[in-house]
PDB file of C-alpha atoms in Angstrom:
ATOM      1  CA  MET R   1     -16.640   5.236  19.193  1.00 36.00           C
ATOM      2  CA  PRO R   2     -18.504   8.520  18.547  1.00 38.00           C
ATOM      3  CA  ALA R   3     -17.826  10.345  15.309  1.00 39.00           C
ATOM      4  CA  ALA R   4     -15.835  13.550  15.409  1.00 35.00           C
ATOM      5  CA  SER R   5     -17.626  16.827  14.850  1.00 34.00           C
ATOM      6  CA  LYS R   6     -18.316  17.683  11.235  1.00 35.00           C
ATOM      7  CA  ILE R   7     -16.109  20.385   9.789  1.00 33.00           C
ATOM      8  CA  ALA R   8     -16.096  22.412   6.619  1.00 38.00           C
ATOM      9  CA  ILE R   9     -14.531  20.356   3.847  1.00 35.00           C
ATOM     10  CA  GLY R  10     -12.351  21.964   1.202  1.00 38.00           C
ATOM     11  CA  LYS R  11      -9.666  24.590   0.845  1.00 36.00           C
ATOM     12  CA  ALA R  12     -11.816  27.231   2.537  1.00 34.00           C
ATOM     13  CA  ALA R  13     -11.265  25.382   5.804  1.00 35.00           C
ATOM     14  CA  THR R  14      -7.483  25.534   5.628  1.00 36.00           C
ATOM     15  CA  SER R  15      -5.308  28.117   7.321  1.00 36.00           C
ATOM     16  CA  ALA R  16      -2.095  29.857   6.333  1.00 32.00           C
ATOM     17  CA  VAL R  17      -0.215  28.175   9.145  1.00 33.00           C
ATOM     18  CA  PHE R  18       1.453  25.363   7.234  1.00 32.00           C
ATOM     19  CA  ARG R  19       5.188  25.238   6.848  1.00 32.00           C
ATOM     20  CA  ARG R  20       6.650  23.364   3.880  1.00 29.00           C
ATOM     21  CA  PRO R  21       8.256  19.937   4.239  1.00 30.00           C
ATOM     22  CA  THR R  22       9.918  19.511   7.608  1.00 32.00           C
ATOM     23  CA  ILE R  23       9.476  15.843   8.469  1.00 32.00           C
ATOM     24  CA  LYS R  24       9.306  12.783   6.261  1.00 36.00           C
ATOM     25  CA  LEU R  25       7.102   9.836   7.154  1.00 34.00           C
ATOM     26  CA  GLU R  26      10.135   7.558   7.291  1.00 35.00           C
ATOM     27  CA  GLU R  27      11.576   9.684  10.096  1.00 37.00           C
ATOM     28  CA  LEU R  28       8.432   9.118  12.141  1.00 34.00           C
ATOM     29  CA  VAL R  29       7.811   5.438  11.634  1.00 34.00           C
ATOM     30  CA  GLN R  30      11.361   4.315  10.881  1.00 35.00           C
ATOM     31  CA  ASN R  31      11.085   0.752   9.554  1.00 29.00           C
ATOM     32  CA  GLU R  32       7.290   0.517   9.687  1.00 32.00           C
ATOM     33  CA  ARG R  33       5.774   0.124   6.199  1.00 32.00           C
ATOM     34  CA  LEU R  34       2.535   2.106   6.159  1.00 29.00           C
ATOM     35  CA  THR R  35       0.215   2.783   3.256  1.00 27.00           C
ATOM     36  CA  MET R  36       0.880   6.515   3.463  1.00 32.00           C
ATOM     37  CA  LEU R  37       3.641   7.660   1.162  1.00 28.00           C
ATOM     38  CA  ALA R  38       5.047  10.826   2.728  1.00 28.00           C
ATOM     39  CA  LEU R  39       4.356  13.793   4.947  1.00 30.00           C
ATOM     40  CA  ASN R  40       3.693  17.107   3.276  1.00 30.00           C
ATOM     41  CA  ASN R  41       3.224  19.456   6.237  1.00 31.00           C
ATOM     42  CA  ILE R  42       2.921  19.734   9.983  1.00 30.00           C
ATOM     43  CA  VAL R  43       0.284  21.929  11.584  1.00 32.00           C
ATOM     44  CA  ASP R  44       1.796  24.755  13.622  1.00 31.00           C
ATOM     45  CA  GLN R  45       1.394  24.760  17.387  1.00 31.00           C
ATOM     46  CA  ASP R  46      -0.867  27.809  17.349  1.00 34.00           C
ATOM     47  CA  TYR R  47      -3.376  26.133  15.032  1.00 34.00           C
ATOM     48  CA  VAL R  48      -6.812  26.049  16.674  1.00 37.00           C
ATOM     49  CA  PRO R  49      -8.713  22.747  16.216  1.00 39.00           C
ATOM     50  CA  LEU R  50     -12.101  23.039  14.549  1.00 41.00           C
ATOM     51  CA  LYS R  51     -14.834  22.132  17.048  1.00 44.00           C
ATOM     52  CA  GLY R  52     -12.443  19.948  19.009  1.00 48.00           C
ATOM     53  CA  ALA R  53     -11.337  17.943  15.966  1.00 50.00           C
ATOM     54  CA  TYR R  54      -8.084  18.125  14.053  1.00 51.00           C
ATOM     55  CA  PRO R  55      -8.102  18.319  10.248  1.00 52.00           C
ATOM     56  CA  ILE R  56      -7.023  15.543   7.903  1.00 53.00           C
ATOM     57  CA  LEU R  57      -5.357  17.122   4.905  1.00 50.00           C
ATOM     58  CA  ILE R  58      -4.279  15.866   1.514  1.00 48.00           C
ATOM     59  CA  HIS R  59      -2.113  18.370  -0.331  1.00 45.00           C
ATOM     60  CA  ASP R  60      -3.347  21.276   1.827  1.00 46.00           C
ATOM     61  CA  GLU R  61      -7.024  20.448   1.310  1.00 50.00           C
ATOM     62  CA  VAL R  62      -9.143  19.405   4.275  1.00 54.00           C
ATOM     63  CA  ILE R  63     -10.924  16.129   3.516  1.00 53.00           C
ATOM     64  CA  GLY R  64     -12.016  15.231   7.025  1.00 56.00           C
ATOM     65  CA  ALA R  65     -11.283  15.468  10.723  1.00 56.00           C
ATOM     66  CA  VAL R  66     -10.153  13.328  13.621  1.00 54.00           C
ATOM     67  CA  SER R  67     -10.919  13.786  17.295  1.00 51.00           C
ATOM     68  CA  ALA R  68      -8.325  13.436  20.032  1.00 47.00           C
ATOM     69  CA  ALA R  69      -9.782   9.976  20.659  1.00 49.00           C
ATOM     70  CA  GLY R  70      -9.157   8.987  17.059  1.00 49.00           C
ATOM     71  CA  ALA R  71     -12.726   9.141  15.715  1.00 54.00           C
ATOM     72  CA  ILE R  72     -12.831   9.925  11.989  1.00 54.00           C
ATOM     73  CA  THR R  73     -15.298  11.858   9.865  1.00 58.00           C
ATOM     74  CA  GLY R  74     -15.191  13.073   6.277  1.00 58.00           C
ATOM     75  CA  ASP R  75     -16.846  13.106   2.876  1.00 56.00           C
ATOM     76  CA  ASN R  76     -14.722  10.497   1.067  1.00 55.00           C
ATOM     77  CA  ASP R  77     -15.686   7.217   2.726  1.00 56.00           C
ATOM     78  CA  GLU R  78     -13.006   5.180   0.934  1.00 53.00           C
ATOM     79  CA  ILE R  79     -10.095   7.381   1.911  1.00 51.00           C
ATOM     80  CA  ILE R  80     -11.436   7.962   5.414  1.00 52.00           C
ATOM     81  CA  ALA R  81     -11.746   4.210   5.944  1.00 54.00           C
ATOM     82  CA  GLN R  82      -8.133   3.682   4.883  1.00 52.00           C
ATOM     83  CA  PHE R  83      -6.995   6.528   7.113  1.00 51.00           C
ATOM     84  CA  ALA R  84      -8.992   5.242  10.087  1.00 51.00           C
ATOM     85  CA  SER R  85      -7.199   1.898   9.998  1.00 49.00           C
ATOM     86  CA  LYS R  86      -3.896   3.654  10.692  1.00 48.00           C
ATOM     87  CA  THR R  87      -5.021   6.552  12.873  1.00 45.00           C
ATOM     88  CA  GLU R  88      -4.362   4.959  16.265  1.00 45.00           C
ATOM     89  CA  PHE R  89      -0.780   4.186  15.298  1.00 42.00           C
ATOM     90  CA  ILE R  90      -0.220   7.611  13.741  1.00 47.00           C
ATOM     91  CA  LEU R  91      -1.524   9.434  16.813  1.00 44.00           C
ATOM     92  CA  LYS R  92       0.711   7.307  19.024  1.00 43.00           C
ATOM     93  CA  ILE R  93       3.783   8.121  16.934  1.00 41.00           C
ATOM     94  CA  ALA R  94       2.858  11.804  16.818  1.00 42.00           C
ATOM     95  CA  LYS R  95       2.584  11.885  20.609  1.00 42.00           C
ATOM     96  CA  MET R  96       5.919  10.124  21.034  1.00 40.00           C
ATOM     97  CA  LYS R  97       7.576  12.672  18.764  1.00 39.00           C
ATOM     98  CA  ARG R  98       5.822  15.546  20.557  1.00 37.00           C
ATOM     99  CA  ILE R  99       4.258  16.780  17.368  1.00 35.00           C
ATOM    100  CA  PRO R 100       1.592  19.237  18.535  1.00 33.00           C
ATOM    101  CA  ILE R 101      -1.441  17.993  16.630  1.00 30.00           C
ATOM    102  CA  LEU R 102      -2.478  15.741  13.764  1.00 33.00           C
ATOM    103  CA  LEU R 103      -0.172  15.470  10.791  1.00 34.00           C
ATOM    104  CA  CYS R 104      -1.033  16.190   7.182  1.00 33.00           C
ATOM    105  CA  PHE R 105      -0.493  13.266   4.861  1.00 35.00           C
ATOM    106  CA  SER R 106      -0.138  12.532   1.193  1.00 32.00           C
ATOM    107  CA  LEU R 107      -2.615   9.731   1.824  1.00 30.00           C
ATOM    108  CA  TRP R 108      -2.837   7.790  -1.409  1.00 29.00           C
ATOM    109  CA  ILE R 109      -3.116   4.060  -1.015  1.00 30.00           C
ATOM    110  CA  THR R 110      -1.453   1.506  -3.264  1.00 34.00           C
ATOM    111  CA  ASN R 111      -3.732   0.595  -6.147  1.00 38.00           C
ATOM    112  CA  ILE R 112      -6.845   2.371  -4.834  1.00 37.00           C
ATOM    113  CA  SER R 113      -9.011   3.501  -7.726  1.00 41.00           C
ATOM    114  CA  GLY R 114      -8.854   7.276  -8.066  1.00 50.00           C
ATOM    115  CA  GLN R 115      -5.479   7.856  -6.390  1.00 76.00           C
ATOM    116  CA  VAL R 116      -3.793  11.055  -7.521  1.00 84.00           C
ATOM    117  CA  PHE R 117      -0.268  12.365  -6.965  1.00 89.00           C
ATOM    118  CA  TYR R 118       0.473  16.076  -7.058  1.00 89.00           C
ATOM    119  CA  GLU R 119       3.234  17.998  -8.776  1.00 92.00           C
ATOM    120  CA  LYS R 120       4.702  20.698  -6.570  1.00 90.00           C
ATOM    121  CA  TYR R 121       7.260  23.345  -7.500  1.00 91.00           C
ATOM    122  CA  GLY R 122       7.944  21.663 -10.853  1.00 94.00           C
ATOM    123  CA  ASN R 123       8.586  18.196  -9.416  1.00 94.00           C
ATOM    124  CA  VAL R 124       6.670  14.993  -8.780  1.00 94.00           C
ATOM    125  CA  CYS R 125       7.973  11.571  -7.702  1.00 94.00           C
ATOM    126  CA  VAL R 126       6.032   8.308  -7.397  1.00 93.00           C
ATOM    127  CA  GLU R 127       6.864   4.792  -6.241  1.00 93.00           C
ATOM    128  CA  ALA R 128       6.463   2.489  -9.248  1.00 95.00           C
ATOM    129  CA  GLU R 129       4.325  -0.006  -7.319  1.00 91.00           C
ATOM    130  CA  ASN R 130       1.691   2.680  -6.656  1.00 90.00           C
ATOM    131  CA  PHE R 131       0.259   2.576 -10.172  1.00 92.00           C
ATOM    132  CA  TYR R 132      -3.390   3.481 -10.721  1.00 87.00           C
ATOM    133  CA  SER R 133      -4.129   0.931 -13.449  1.00 91.00           C
ATOM    134  CA  GLN R 134      -2.592  -1.734 -15.684  1.00 93.00           C
ATOM    135  CA  SER R 135      -3.603  -2.642 -19.229  1.00 95.00           C
ATOM    136  CA  SER R 136      -2.434  -4.575 -22.305  1.00 96.00           C
ATOM    137  CA  ASP R 137      -1.150  -7.251 -19.938  1.00 95.00           C
ATOM    138  CA  SER R 138      -2.308 -10.514 -21.515  1.00 95.00           C
ATOM    139  CA  ILE R 139       1.223 -11.479 -22.639  1.00 96.00           C
ATOM    140  CA  ARG R 140       3.445  -9.603 -20.211  1.00 96.00           C
ATOM    141  CA  LYS R 141       2.433  -8.002 -16.928  1.00 96.00           C
ATOM    142  CA  TRP R 142       3.906  -5.777 -14.243  1.00 95.00           C
ATOM    143  CA  HIS R 143       4.119  -7.580 -10.900  1.00 94.00           C
ATOM    144  CA  ILE R 144       4.719  -5.926  -7.519  1.00 93.00           C
ATOM    145  CA  ILE R 145       7.754  -7.507  -5.853  1.00 93.00           C
ATOM    146  CA  ARG R 146       8.260  -7.258  -2.098  1.00 90.00           C
ATOM    147  CA  GLU R 147      10.840  -8.680   0.281  1.00 87.00           C
ATOM    148  CA  THR R 148       8.347 -11.413   1.120  1.00 85.00           C
ATOM    149  CA  SER R 149       7.995 -12.477  -2.538  1.00 83.00           C
ATOM    150  CA  VAL R 150       9.944 -15.691  -2.029  1.00 72.00           C
ATOM    151  CA  GLU R 151       9.052 -17.057  -5.458  1.00 76.00           C
ATOM    152  CA  ILE R 152      11.157 -14.346  -7.127  1.00 83.00           C
ATOM    153  CA  LYS R 153      14.762 -15.199  -7.873  1.00 83.00           C
ATOM    154  CA  ASN R 154      17.246 -12.372  -7.379  1.00 89.00           C
ATOM    155  CA  ASN R 155      14.783 -10.320  -5.356  1.00 94.00           C
ATOM    156  CA  HIS R 156      15.994  -6.702  -5.115  1.00 94.00           C
ATOM    157  CA  ALA R 157      13.241  -5.334  -2.856  1.00 94.00           C
ATOM    158  CA  GLY R 158      15.583  -5.015   0.108  1.00 93.00           C
ATOM    159  CA  GLU R 159      17.494  -2.217  -1.623  1.00 94.00           C
ATOM    160  CA  ALA R 160      14.444  -0.666  -3.308  1.00 95.00           C
ATOM    161  CA  SER R 161      12.754   2.502  -2.140  1.00 92.00           C
ATOM    162  CA  GLY R 162       9.848   1.469   0.067  1.00 86.00           C
ATOM    163  CA  LYS R 163      11.086  -2.141   0.035  1.00 91.00           C
ATOM    164  CA  ALA R 164       9.034  -2.893  -3.097  1.00 93.00           C
ATOM    165  CA  TYR R 165       9.253  -2.500  -6.870  1.00 95.00           C
ATOM    166  CA  THR R 166       7.587  -3.678 -10.079  1.00 96.00           C
ATOM    167  CA  LYS R 167       8.905  -6.127 -12.649  1.00 95.00           C
ATOM    168  CA  ILE R 168       7.661  -7.255 -16.068  1.00 95.00           C
ATOM    169  CA  LEU R 169       7.052 -11.007 -16.060  1.00 93.00           C
ATOM    170  CA  PRO R 170       7.563 -13.560 -17.381  1.00 92.00           C
ATOM    171  CA  ASP R 171      11.164 -12.717 -18.161  1.00 91.00           C
ATOM    172  CA  GLU R 172      12.136 -14.984 -21.046  1.00 90.00           C
ATOM    173  CA  ARG R 173      14.752 -12.973 -22.937  1.00 91.00           C
ATOM    174  CA  VAL R 174      17.533 -12.736 -20.398  1.00 84.00           C
ATOM    175  CA  THR R 175      20.569 -12.792 -22.704  1.00 82.00           C
ATOM    176  CA  HIS R 176      21.195 -11.737 -26.277  1.00 85.00           C
ATOM    177  CA  ASP R 177      21.293 -15.411 -27.285  1.00 86.00           C
ATOM    178  CA  ASP R 178      17.704 -16.043 -26.142  1.00 89.00           C
ATOM    179  CA  PRO R 179      14.969 -16.000 -28.819  1.00 90.00           C
ATOM    180  CA  PHE R 180      13.977 -12.485 -29.897  1.00 91.00           C
ATOM    181  CA  ILE R 181      10.184 -12.369 -30.333  1.00 95.00           C
ATOM    182  CA  PRO R 182       8.691  -8.903 -31.066  1.00 94.00           C
ATOM    183  CA  GLY R 183       5.242  -8.570 -29.567  1.00 94.00           C
ATOM    184  CA  GLU R 184       6.070 -11.097 -26.877  1.00 96.00           C
ATOM    185  CA  ASN R 185       9.386 -10.475 -25.109  1.00 94.00           C
ATOM    186  CA  PHE R 186      10.143  -7.163 -26.844  1.00 94.00           C
ATOM    187  CA  SER R 187       8.126  -4.198 -28.082  1.00 96.00           C
ATOM    188  CA  ASP R 188       9.450  -1.164 -29.912  1.00 96.00           C
ATOM    189  CA  ASN R 189       5.881   0.156 -30.129  1.00 97.00           C
ATOM    190  CA  PRO R 190       5.072   2.331 -27.096  1.00 98.00           C
ATOM    191  CA  GLY R 191       1.761   1.508 -25.455  1.00 97.00           C
ATOM    192  CA  GLU R 192       1.543  -1.927 -27.058  1.00 97.00           C
ATOM    193  CA  MET R 193       2.358  -4.150 -24.070  1.00 97.00           C
ATOM    194  CA  ALA R 194       2.297  -4.094 -20.254  1.00 97.00           C
ATOM    195  CA  VAL R 195       1.107  -0.536 -19.621  1.00 97.00           C
ATOM    196  CA  ILE R 196       0.940   0.893 -16.094  1.00 97.00           C
ATOM    197  CA  SER R 197      -0.512   4.344 -15.456  1.00 95.00           C
ATOM    198  CA  TYR R 198      -0.518   7.000 -12.751  1.00 94.00           C
ATOM    199  CA  LYS R 199      -2.823   9.969 -12.176  1.00 93.00           C
ATOM    200  CA  ILE R 200      -0.859  13.168 -11.663  1.00 94.00           C
ATOM    201  CA  HIS R 201      -2.227  16.634 -10.932  1.00 92.00           C
ATOM    202  CA  PHE R 202      -0.049  19.380 -12.407  1.00 94.00           C
ATOM    203  CA  THR R 203      -0.111  23.021 -11.393  1.00 93.00           C
ATOM    204  CA  ASP R 204       2.837  24.119 -13.514  1.00 94.00           C
ATOM    205  CA  THR R 205       2.734  23.384 -17.233  1.00 97.00           C
ATOM    206  CA  GLY R 206       5.619  22.970 -19.642  1.00 98.00           C
ATOM    207  CA  LYS R 207       8.459  20.567 -20.339  1.00 98.00           C
ATOM    208  CA  TYR R 208       9.204  17.875 -17.768  1.00 98.00           C
ATOM    209  CA  TYR R 209      12.181  15.532 -17.907  1.00 98.00           C
ATOM    210  CA  VAL R 210      11.323  11.961 -16.905  1.00 98.00           C
ATOM    211  CA  TRP R 211      13.639  10.039 -14.596  1.00 98.00           C
ATOM    212  CA  VAL R 212      13.326   6.353 -13.736  1.00 98.00           C
ATOM    213  CA  LYS R 213      15.094   4.318 -11.078  1.00 97.00           C
ATOM    214  CA  ALA R 214      15.730   0.850 -12.540  1.00 96.00           C
ATOM    215  CA  TYR R 215      17.701  -2.309 -11.825  1.00 96.00           C
ATOM    216  CA  SER R 216      19.428  -3.753 -14.873  1.00 90.00           C
ATOM    217  CA  SER R 217      21.636  -6.818 -14.817  1.00 85.00           C
ATOM    218  CA  GLY R 218      22.096  -7.388 -18.538  1.00 79.00           C
ATOM    219  CA  THR R 219      21.520  -6.061 -22.043  1.00 79.00           C
ATOM    220  CA  GLU R 220      17.972  -7.355 -22.473  1.00 80.00           C
ATOM    221  CA  ASP R 221      16.176  -5.886 -19.449  1.00 85.00           C
ATOM    222  CA  ASN R 222      17.042  -2.208 -19.698  1.00 85.00           C
ATOM    223  CA  GLY R 223      14.368  -0.413 -21.715  1.00 93.00           C
ATOM    224  CA  ILE R 224      10.836   1.029 -21.370  1.00 97.00           C
ATOM    225  CA  HIS R 225       8.652   3.761 -22.903  1.00 98.00           C
ATOM    226  CA  VAL R 226       6.780   6.652 -21.247  1.00 99.00           C
ATOM    227  CA  GLY R 227       3.657   8.465 -22.432  1.00 98.00           C
ATOM    228  CA  LEU R 228       1.136  11.145 -21.499  1.00 98.00           C
ATOM    229  CA  ASP R 229      -2.675  10.945 -21.617  1.00 97.00           C
ATOM    230  CA  GLY R 230      -2.724   7.878 -23.837  1.00 97.00           C
ATOM    231  CA  LYS R 231      -0.274   9.363 -26.332  1.00 98.00           C
ATOM    232  CA  TRP R 232       3.280   8.175 -26.824  1.00 98.00           C
ATOM    233  CA  PRO R 233       5.481  10.996 -28.167  1.00 98.00           C
ATOM    234  CA  GLU R 234       8.872  10.333 -29.683  1.00 98.00           C
ATOM    235  CA  SER R 235      10.441  12.079 -26.694  1.00 98.00           C
ATOM    236  CA  GLY R 236       9.140   9.287 -24.451  1.00 98.00           C
ATOM    237  CA  MET R 237      10.328   6.321 -26.505  1.00 98.00           C
ATOM    238  CA  LYS R 238      13.199   3.954 -25.708  1.00 97.00           C
ATOM    239  CA  MET R 239      14.393   4.932 -22.249  1.00 97.00           C
ATOM    240  CA  GLN R 240      17.705   3.111 -21.911  1.00 93.00           C
ATOM    241  CA  TRP R 241      20.094   2.011 -19.132  1.00 92.00           C
ATOM    242  CA  CYS R 242      23.688   0.942 -19.708  1.00 89.00           C
ATOM    243  CA  GLU R 243      25.488   2.279 -16.657  1.00 86.00           C
ATOM    244  CA  GLY R 244      24.975   1.253 -13.051  1.00 83.00           C
ATOM    245  CA  LYS R 245      24.439  -2.460 -13.616  1.00 87.00           C
ATOM    246  CA  ASN R 246      23.354  -4.712 -10.752  1.00 89.00           C
ATOM    247  CA  GLN R 247      22.139  -1.855  -8.593  1.00 94.00           C
ATOM    248  CA  TRP R 248      19.222   0.567  -8.460  1.00 96.00           C
ATOM    249  CA  THR R 249      20.175   3.400 -10.797  1.00 96.00           C
ATOM    250  CA  TRP R 250      18.499   6.690 -11.716  1.00 96.00           C
ATOM    251  CA  ASP R 251      18.754   7.738 -15.350  1.00 96.00           C
ATOM    252  CA  SER R 252      17.008   9.711 -18.084  1.00 97.00           C
ATOM    253  CA  ARG R 253      18.403   8.817 -21.503  1.00 96.00           C
ATOM    254  CA  GLN R 254      16.945   7.930 -24.879  1.00 97.00           C
ATOM    255  CA  ARG R 255      18.374   5.195 -27.065  1.00 95.00           C
ATOM    256  CA  THR R 256      19.148   6.431 -30.581  1.00 95.00           C
ATOM    257  CA  ASN R 257      20.491   4.776 -33.716  1.00 91.00           C
ATOM    258  CA  GLU R 258      23.821   6.469 -33.100  1.00 92.00           C
ATOM    259  CA  GLN R 259      23.990   5.966 -29.324  1.00 91.00           C
ATOM    260  CA  HIS R 260      22.507   2.709 -28.066  1.00 90.00           C
ATOM    261  CA  CYS R 261      23.330   3.564 -24.460  1.00 89.00           C
ATOM    262  CA  GLY R 262      21.191   6.654 -24.643  1.00 92.00           C
ATOM    263  CA  VAL R 263      21.450  10.422 -24.925  1.00 94.00           C
ATOM    264  CA  GLN R 264      20.737  12.734 -22.000  1.00 96.00           C
ATOM    265  CA  LYS R 265      17.905  15.312 -22.023  1.00 97.00           C
ATOM    266  CA  LEU R 266      15.938  13.557 -24.785  1.00 98.00           C
ATOM    267  CA  ILE R 267      13.367  11.874 -22.512  1.00 98.00           C
ATOM    268  CA  TYR R 268      10.657  14.383 -21.611  1.00 98.00           C
ATOM    269  CA  LEU R 269       6.918  15.075 -21.741  1.00 99.00           C
ATOM    270  CA  ILE R 270       5.117  18.348 -22.465  1.00 99.00           C
ATOM    271  CA  VAL R 271       2.272  19.126 -20.059  1.00 98.00           C
ATOM    272  CA  GLU R 272       0.147  21.699 -21.867  1.00 98.00           C
ATOM    273  CA  THR R 273      -2.642  22.304 -19.358  1.00 97.00           C
ATOM    274  CA  PRO R 274      -2.880  22.370 -15.552  1.00 94.00           C
ATOM    275  CA  GLY R 275      -4.974  19.724 -13.837  1.00 92.00           C
ATOM    276  CA  LYS R 276      -5.107  15.956 -13.834  1.00 92.00           C
ATOM    277  CA  HIS R 277      -3.107  13.955 -16.411  1.00 96.00           C
ATOM    278  CA  LEU R 278      -2.247  10.296 -16.954  1.00 96.00           C
ATOM    279  CA  ILE R 279       1.426   9.276 -17.027  1.00 98.00           C
ATOM    280  CA  SER R 280       2.003   5.776 -18.418  1.00 98.00           C
ATOM    281  CA  PHE R 281       4.945   3.423 -18.841  1.00 98.00           C
ATOM    282  CA  SER R 282       4.981   0.477 -21.231  1.00 98.00           C
ATOM    283  CA  MET R 283       7.257  -2.470 -21.857  1.00 97.00           C
ATOM    284  CA  ARG R 284      10.126  -2.418 -24.290  1.00 97.00           C
ATOM    285  CA  GLU R 285      11.946  -5.438 -22.851  1.00 94.00           C
ATOM    286  CA  ASP R 286      10.599  -8.081 -20.491  1.00 95.00           C
ATOM    287  CA  GLY R 287      12.277  -8.504 -17.128  1.00 93.00           C
ATOM    288  CA  PHE R 288      12.500  -4.735 -16.604  1.00 95.00           C
ATOM    289  CA  GLU R 289      12.709  -3.832 -12.887  1.00 96.00           C
ATOM    290  CA  PHE R 290      11.186  -0.476 -11.938  1.00 96.00           C
ATOM    291  CA  ASP R 291      11.437   1.097  -8.470  1.00 96.00           C
ATOM    292  CA  LYS R 292      10.489   4.760  -8.735  1.00 97.00           C
ATOM    293  CA  TRP R 293      10.013   7.598 -11.226  1.00 97.00           C
ATOM    294  CA  CYS R 294      10.139  11.394 -11.172  1.00 97.00           C
ATOM    295  CA  MET R 295       9.264  14.264 -13.466  1.00 97.00           C
ATOM    296  CA  SER R 296      11.154  17.519 -13.109  1.00 96.00           C
ATOM    297  CA  LYS R 297      11.499  20.771 -14.984  1.00 96.00           C
ATOM    298  CA  GLU R 298      15.199  20.735 -14.181  1.00 95.00           C
ATOM    299  CA  TYR R 299      17.458  18.034 -15.597  1.00 96.00           C
ATOM    300  CA  THR R 300      18.730  17.003 -12.183  1.00 94.00           C
ATOM    301  CA  ILE R 301      19.080  13.449 -10.909  1.00 94.00           C
ATOM    302  CA  PRO R 302      16.511  12.797  -8.151  1.00 93.00           C
ATOM    303  CA  GLU R 303      17.513  12.137  -4.574  1.00 86.00           C
ATOM    304  CA  ASP R 304      16.357   8.779  -3.218  1.00 74.00           C
TER     305      ASP R 304
END
C-alpha cells in the first residue's frame, strides 16, 4: 500500500477548526476495546485535507497523516505503527457514523514507553492500567486485571472503567487478624513499595486535588500514597477509603490520627511549573484495587 503524502508535522500544521469534545470513543465503538483512550476533537466538515491526506492529531498537534485508503505516514514510527493497526477499523466506524473526515485521538497505548497524558482546563484523568512504569516491585507488584483474568478470585473488571484495573498482589493481609508485616504487606512509607508512575503534561500550574476510584471490600485493602516527580509530600500520604465498600468508589480523603476514615480536601499535589511531570502511586496496603485516577483544581468528584 503506498504511503500517504508527507505533511508538515507540528502545531504549525493545525487549523483553528477544531471544536472541543463532542464525541467519546465509547460512543463510536460501543463495546469494542481499542488501545485508544478517548476522542479529543472532530475535524470540521470544511477542513481541507493536506495533499489528499487527513491529519492524525494527538492533543491538537499533527503527528502524521492518513490517506483515504488508510496509508499512514509520520515522524514517530512507534506511534504510527500502533495507529496503523487500528486505522482500517477506525475509518470504517467513522464512515458508518458519517463523520466527515479522520478523527483526532488521544492515542496513547497501554504501557508504551514515552506515553504522556495531557491536563486540559485544570483536569486530567487516567485509567490506572495505563501506567508508564513500575518500580520497587520485588515484594509486591501491581498487576493488570481484565475480565479474561480467570486466575483472579473476585474479579471486578466487569464493572471497572475500560473493563480493566490494577491490583497489588500477592494479597496476604485480608483481615485485621492476618499477620501485620511492615515492609511486606503494609507500608506507611510512601514510595517504598509497588510504585506505578504516569507521565502527565500540565499547562496550568497550582494545586490539584487527587481523586482515585478504588474497590475496597475490607479494612486492610483501602490505602495508597501519591507523589509528584519522585517526591512524596505529606499531602499525598495515606489516601483512605471507608465508604462505598464492595463497589468501585471515587474518593479523595487523607487518613489522620484523629480520623481514620479520612478527611476531605487534604489529598493534593502542587504543580509548580508547566510541562511534563511524573505522577506516582505506591502501596500502603496489599490487595488494593485501583481503576482510575483524576487530578482537578476543583474539589469535585469525577464523572465515570
